[in-house]
Tab-separated table of C-alpha atoms in Angstrom:
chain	number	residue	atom	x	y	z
A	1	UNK	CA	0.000	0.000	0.000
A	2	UNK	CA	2.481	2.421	1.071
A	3	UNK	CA	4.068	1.952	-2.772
A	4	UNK	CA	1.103	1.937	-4.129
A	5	UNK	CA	0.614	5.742	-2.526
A	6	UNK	CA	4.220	6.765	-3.256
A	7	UNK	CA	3.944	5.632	-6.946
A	8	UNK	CA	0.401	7.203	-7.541
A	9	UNK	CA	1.430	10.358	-5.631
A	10	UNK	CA	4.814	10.551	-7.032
A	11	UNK	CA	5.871	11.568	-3.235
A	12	UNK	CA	9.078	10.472	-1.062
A	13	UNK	CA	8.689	7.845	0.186
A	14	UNK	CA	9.950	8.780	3.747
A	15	UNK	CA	6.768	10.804	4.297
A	16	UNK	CA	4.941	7.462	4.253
A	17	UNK	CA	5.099	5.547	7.732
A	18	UNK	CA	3.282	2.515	7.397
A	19	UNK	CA	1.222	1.623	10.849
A	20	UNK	CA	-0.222	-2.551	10.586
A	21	UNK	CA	-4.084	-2.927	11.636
A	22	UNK	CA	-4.023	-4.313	15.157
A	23	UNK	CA	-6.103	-7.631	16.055
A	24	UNK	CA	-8.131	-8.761	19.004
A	25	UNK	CA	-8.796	-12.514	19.535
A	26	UNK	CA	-12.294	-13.302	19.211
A	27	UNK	CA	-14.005	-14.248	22.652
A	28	UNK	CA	-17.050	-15.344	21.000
A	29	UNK	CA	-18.033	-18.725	22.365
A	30	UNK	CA	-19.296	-21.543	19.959
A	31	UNK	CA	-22.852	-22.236	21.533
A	32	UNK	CA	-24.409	-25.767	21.076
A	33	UNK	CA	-26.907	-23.855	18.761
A	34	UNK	CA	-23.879	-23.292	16.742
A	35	UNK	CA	-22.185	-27.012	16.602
A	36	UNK	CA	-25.785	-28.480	15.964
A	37	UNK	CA	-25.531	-25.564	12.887
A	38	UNK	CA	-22.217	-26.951	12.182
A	39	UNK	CA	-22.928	-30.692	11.817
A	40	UNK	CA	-26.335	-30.090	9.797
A	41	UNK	CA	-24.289	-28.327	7.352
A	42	UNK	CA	-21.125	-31.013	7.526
A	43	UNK	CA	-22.837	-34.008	8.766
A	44	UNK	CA	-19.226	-35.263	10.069
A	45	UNK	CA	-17.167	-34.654	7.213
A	46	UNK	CA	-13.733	-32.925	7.090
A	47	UNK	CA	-13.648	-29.474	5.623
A	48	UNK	CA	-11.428	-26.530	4.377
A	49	UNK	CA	-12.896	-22.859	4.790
A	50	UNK	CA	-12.649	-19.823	2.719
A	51	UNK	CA	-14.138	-16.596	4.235
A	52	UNK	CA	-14.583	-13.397	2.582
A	53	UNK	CA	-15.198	-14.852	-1.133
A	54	UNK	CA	-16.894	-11.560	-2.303
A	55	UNK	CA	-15.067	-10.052	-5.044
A	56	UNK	CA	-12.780	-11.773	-7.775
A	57	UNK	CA	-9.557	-10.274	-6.233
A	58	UNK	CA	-10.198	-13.018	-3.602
A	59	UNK	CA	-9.648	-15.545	-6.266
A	60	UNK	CA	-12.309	-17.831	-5.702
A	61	UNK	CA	-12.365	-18.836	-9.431
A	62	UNK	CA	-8.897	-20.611	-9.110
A	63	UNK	CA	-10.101	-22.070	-6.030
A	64	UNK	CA	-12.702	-23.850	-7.501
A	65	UNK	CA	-10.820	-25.002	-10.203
A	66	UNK	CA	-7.850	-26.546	-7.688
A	67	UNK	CA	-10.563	-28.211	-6.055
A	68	UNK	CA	-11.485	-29.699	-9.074
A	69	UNK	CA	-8.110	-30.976	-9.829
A	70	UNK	CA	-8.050	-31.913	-5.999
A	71	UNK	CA	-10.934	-34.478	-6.464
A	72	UNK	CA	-12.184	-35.492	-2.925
A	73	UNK	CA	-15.741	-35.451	-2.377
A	74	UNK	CA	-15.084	-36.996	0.986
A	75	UNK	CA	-13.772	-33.577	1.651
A	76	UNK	CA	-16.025	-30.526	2.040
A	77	UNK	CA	-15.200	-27.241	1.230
A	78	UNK	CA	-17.366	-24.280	2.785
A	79	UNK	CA	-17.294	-20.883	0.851
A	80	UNK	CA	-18.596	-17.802	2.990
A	81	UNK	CA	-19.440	-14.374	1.363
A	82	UNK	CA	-21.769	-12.123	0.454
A	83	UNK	CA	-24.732	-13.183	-2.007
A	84	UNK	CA	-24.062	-10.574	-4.609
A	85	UNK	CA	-23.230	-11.307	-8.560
A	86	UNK	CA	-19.770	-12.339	-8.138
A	87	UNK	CA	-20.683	-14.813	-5.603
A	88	UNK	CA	-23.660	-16.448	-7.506
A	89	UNK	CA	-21.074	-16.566	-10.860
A	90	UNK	CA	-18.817	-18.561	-8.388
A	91	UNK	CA	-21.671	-20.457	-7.338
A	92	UNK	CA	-22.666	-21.494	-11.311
A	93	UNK	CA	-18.806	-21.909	-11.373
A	94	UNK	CA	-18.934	-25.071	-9.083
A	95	UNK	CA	-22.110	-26.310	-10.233
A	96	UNK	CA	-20.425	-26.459	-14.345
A	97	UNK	CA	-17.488	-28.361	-12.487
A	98	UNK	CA	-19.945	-30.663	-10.853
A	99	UNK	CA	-18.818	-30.392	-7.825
A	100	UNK	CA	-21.183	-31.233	-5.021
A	101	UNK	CA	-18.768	-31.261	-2.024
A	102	UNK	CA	-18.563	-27.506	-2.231
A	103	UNK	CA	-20.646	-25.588	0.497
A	104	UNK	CA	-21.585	-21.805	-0.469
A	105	UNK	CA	-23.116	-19.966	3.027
A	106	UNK	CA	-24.365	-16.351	2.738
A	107	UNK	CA	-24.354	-14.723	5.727
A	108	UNK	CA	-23.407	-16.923	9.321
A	109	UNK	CA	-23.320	-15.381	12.971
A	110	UNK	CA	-20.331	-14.765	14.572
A	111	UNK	CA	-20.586	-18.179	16.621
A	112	UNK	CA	-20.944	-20.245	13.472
A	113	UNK	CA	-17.821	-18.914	11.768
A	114	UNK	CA	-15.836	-19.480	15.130
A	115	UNK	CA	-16.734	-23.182	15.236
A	116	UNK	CA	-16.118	-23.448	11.096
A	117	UNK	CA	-12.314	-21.540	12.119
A	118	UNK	CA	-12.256	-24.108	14.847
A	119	UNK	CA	-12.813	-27.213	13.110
A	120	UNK	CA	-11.489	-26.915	9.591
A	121	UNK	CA	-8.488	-28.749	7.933
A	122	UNK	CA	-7.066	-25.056	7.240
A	123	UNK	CA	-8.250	-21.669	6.420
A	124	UNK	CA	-7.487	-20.824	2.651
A	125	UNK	CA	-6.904	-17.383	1.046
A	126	UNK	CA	-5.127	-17.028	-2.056
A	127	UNK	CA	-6.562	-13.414	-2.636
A	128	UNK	CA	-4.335	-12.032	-5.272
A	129	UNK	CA	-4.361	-8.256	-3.903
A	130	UNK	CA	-4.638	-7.241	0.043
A	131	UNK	CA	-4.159	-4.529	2.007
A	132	UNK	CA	-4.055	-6.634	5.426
A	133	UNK	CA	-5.865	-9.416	5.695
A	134	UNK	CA	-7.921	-10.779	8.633
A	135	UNK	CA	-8.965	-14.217	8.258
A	136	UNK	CA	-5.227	-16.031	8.682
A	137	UNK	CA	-5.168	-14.208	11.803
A	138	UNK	CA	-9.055	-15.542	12.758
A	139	UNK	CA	-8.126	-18.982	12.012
A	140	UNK	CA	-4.619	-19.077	13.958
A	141	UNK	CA	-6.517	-17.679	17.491
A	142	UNK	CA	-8.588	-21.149	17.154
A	143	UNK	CA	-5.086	-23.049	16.208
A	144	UNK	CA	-5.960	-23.512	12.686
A	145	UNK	CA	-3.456	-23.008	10.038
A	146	UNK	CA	-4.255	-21.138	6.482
A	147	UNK	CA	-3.104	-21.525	3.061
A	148	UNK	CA	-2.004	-17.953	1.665
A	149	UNK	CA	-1.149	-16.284	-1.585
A	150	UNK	CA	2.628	-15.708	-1.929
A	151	UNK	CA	2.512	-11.975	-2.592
A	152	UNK	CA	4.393	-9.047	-0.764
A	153	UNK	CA	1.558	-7.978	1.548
A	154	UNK	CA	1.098	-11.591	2.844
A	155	UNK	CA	4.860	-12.535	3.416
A	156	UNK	CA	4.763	-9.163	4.853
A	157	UNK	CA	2.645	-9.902	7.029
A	158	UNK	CA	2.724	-13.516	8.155
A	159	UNK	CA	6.356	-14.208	7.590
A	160	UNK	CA	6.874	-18.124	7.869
A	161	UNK	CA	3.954	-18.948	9.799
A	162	UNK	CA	1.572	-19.854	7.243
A	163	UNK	CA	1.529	-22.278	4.163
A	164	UNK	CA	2.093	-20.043	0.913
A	165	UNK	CA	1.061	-20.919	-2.538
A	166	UNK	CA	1.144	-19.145	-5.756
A	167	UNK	CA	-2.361	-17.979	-6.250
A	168	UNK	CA	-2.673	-18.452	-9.904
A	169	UNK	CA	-1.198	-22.070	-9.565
A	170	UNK	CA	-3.736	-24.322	-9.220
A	171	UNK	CA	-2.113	-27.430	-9.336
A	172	UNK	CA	0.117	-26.746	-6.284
A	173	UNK	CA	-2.978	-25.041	-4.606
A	174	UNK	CA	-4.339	-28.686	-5.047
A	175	UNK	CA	-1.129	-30.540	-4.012
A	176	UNK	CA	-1.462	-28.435	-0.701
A	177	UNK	CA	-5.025	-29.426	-0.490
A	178	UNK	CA	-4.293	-33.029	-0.522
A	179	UNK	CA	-1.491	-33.054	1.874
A	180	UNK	CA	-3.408	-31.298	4.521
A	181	UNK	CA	-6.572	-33.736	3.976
A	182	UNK	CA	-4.258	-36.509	5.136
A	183	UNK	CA	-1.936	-34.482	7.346
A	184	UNK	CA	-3.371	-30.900	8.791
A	185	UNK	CA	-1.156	-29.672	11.648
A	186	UNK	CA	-2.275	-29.928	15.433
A	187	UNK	CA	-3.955	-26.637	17.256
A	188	UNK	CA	-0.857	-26.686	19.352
A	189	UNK	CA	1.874	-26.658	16.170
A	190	UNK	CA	-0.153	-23.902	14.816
A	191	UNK	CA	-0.110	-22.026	18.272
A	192	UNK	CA	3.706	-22.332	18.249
A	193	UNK	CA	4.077	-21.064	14.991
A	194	UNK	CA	1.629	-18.031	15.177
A	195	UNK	CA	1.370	-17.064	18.401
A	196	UNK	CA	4.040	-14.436	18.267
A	197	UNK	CA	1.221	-12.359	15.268
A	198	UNK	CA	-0.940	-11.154	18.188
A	199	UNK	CA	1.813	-9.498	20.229
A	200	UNK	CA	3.052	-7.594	17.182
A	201	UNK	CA	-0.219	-6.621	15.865
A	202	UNK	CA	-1.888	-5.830	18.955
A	203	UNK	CA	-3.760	-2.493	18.794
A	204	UNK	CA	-1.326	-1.613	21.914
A	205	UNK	CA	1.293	-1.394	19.290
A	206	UNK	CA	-0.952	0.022	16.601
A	207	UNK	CA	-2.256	3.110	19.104
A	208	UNK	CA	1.314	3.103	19.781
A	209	UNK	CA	2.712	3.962	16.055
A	210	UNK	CA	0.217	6.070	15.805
A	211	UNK	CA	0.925	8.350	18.791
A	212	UNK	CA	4.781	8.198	18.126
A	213	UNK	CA	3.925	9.628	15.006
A	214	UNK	CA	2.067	12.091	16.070
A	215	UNK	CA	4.842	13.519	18.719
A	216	UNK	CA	7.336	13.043	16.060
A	217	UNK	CA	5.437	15.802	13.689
A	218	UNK	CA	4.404	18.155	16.987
């Protein structure tokens, strides 16, 4: 982003300071309500989640197609976004593939999308542009990993703690799909690999940026 504004602007780049979003760790707890939810819409099968599949920078349409090529229908994959045209085209997209183990929800509560963080195989989001990006972060507080695009903002970002994929390759989107179907990390291996992200983007250290920035041009 801060590039992006230097580049557009054509200003030095030393009068950009670059402050990361800060995160809180959900302390929404997954009622029975929500597990009963849960297992109506899984009935017991393993699963991958995607959240956010709204817009076609999120990539869904290479997603599909990698599931495709991945070709488990033992394995469920639940789509969430927002029921708008790009979301019903991704919808048609799946059903022209034939593919019946793929799960599109429209809107969930809070609770449901805890317990679909908490029990998936991984989070996956291969978005090809980002400014931040949440849902990496949402999974790892419940201990479950995420498959992410390798682009600047992401590496940025999550460093080494995720798995990272090129988004526009779907067959080693799919090779990553099939390893974690038969091997997805513990909660605890995930915790020891991502715990450090909510320390360093706390809002603590976001308010803190901000004020230091603020003194620094008083």
């Amino acid at each position: 982003t801060k590039k992006e504004i230097v580049d557009y602007y054509k200003i030095n780049s030393n009068k950009v300071k670059v402050i990361h979003n800060g995160f809180t760790k959900a302390s929404v707890d997954q009622s029975s309500k929500d597990k009963e939810e849960l297992k109506d819409i899984l009935q017991d099968c393993k699963y991958f989640v995607c959240i956010g599949a709204s817009f076609s920078h999120k990539n869904i349409t290479t997603l599909i197609e990698s599931i495709a090529l991945f070709n488990d229908n033992n394995i469920k994959f639940v789509i969430v976004g927002k029921e708008n045209d790009y979301f019903r085209s991704m919808k048609e997209l799946a059903l022209s593939f034939g593919l019946e183990n793929i799960i599109f929800l429209n809107y969930i509560s809070d609770g449901l999308l805890h317990a679909l963080y908490d029990g998936a195989l991984a989070n996956i989001y291969i978005s090809l542009y980002e400014g931040f990006g949440y849902p990496p972060l949402e999974a790892a507080s419940h201990g479950t990993i995420s498959i992410i695009s390798d682009i600047p903002v992401m590496n940025e970002i999550y460093g080494d703690s995720m798995i990272f994929v090129d988004p526009k390759n779907k067959v080693e989107i799919a090779e990553k799909l099939t390893l974690l179907s038969m091997n997805s990390p513990s909660k605890e291996e995930v915790h020891s690999k991502t715990d450090y992200l909510f320390s360093k983007y706390s809002w603590e250290n976001t308010t803190k940026s901000i004020l230091d920035l603020i003194n620094l041009n008083n």
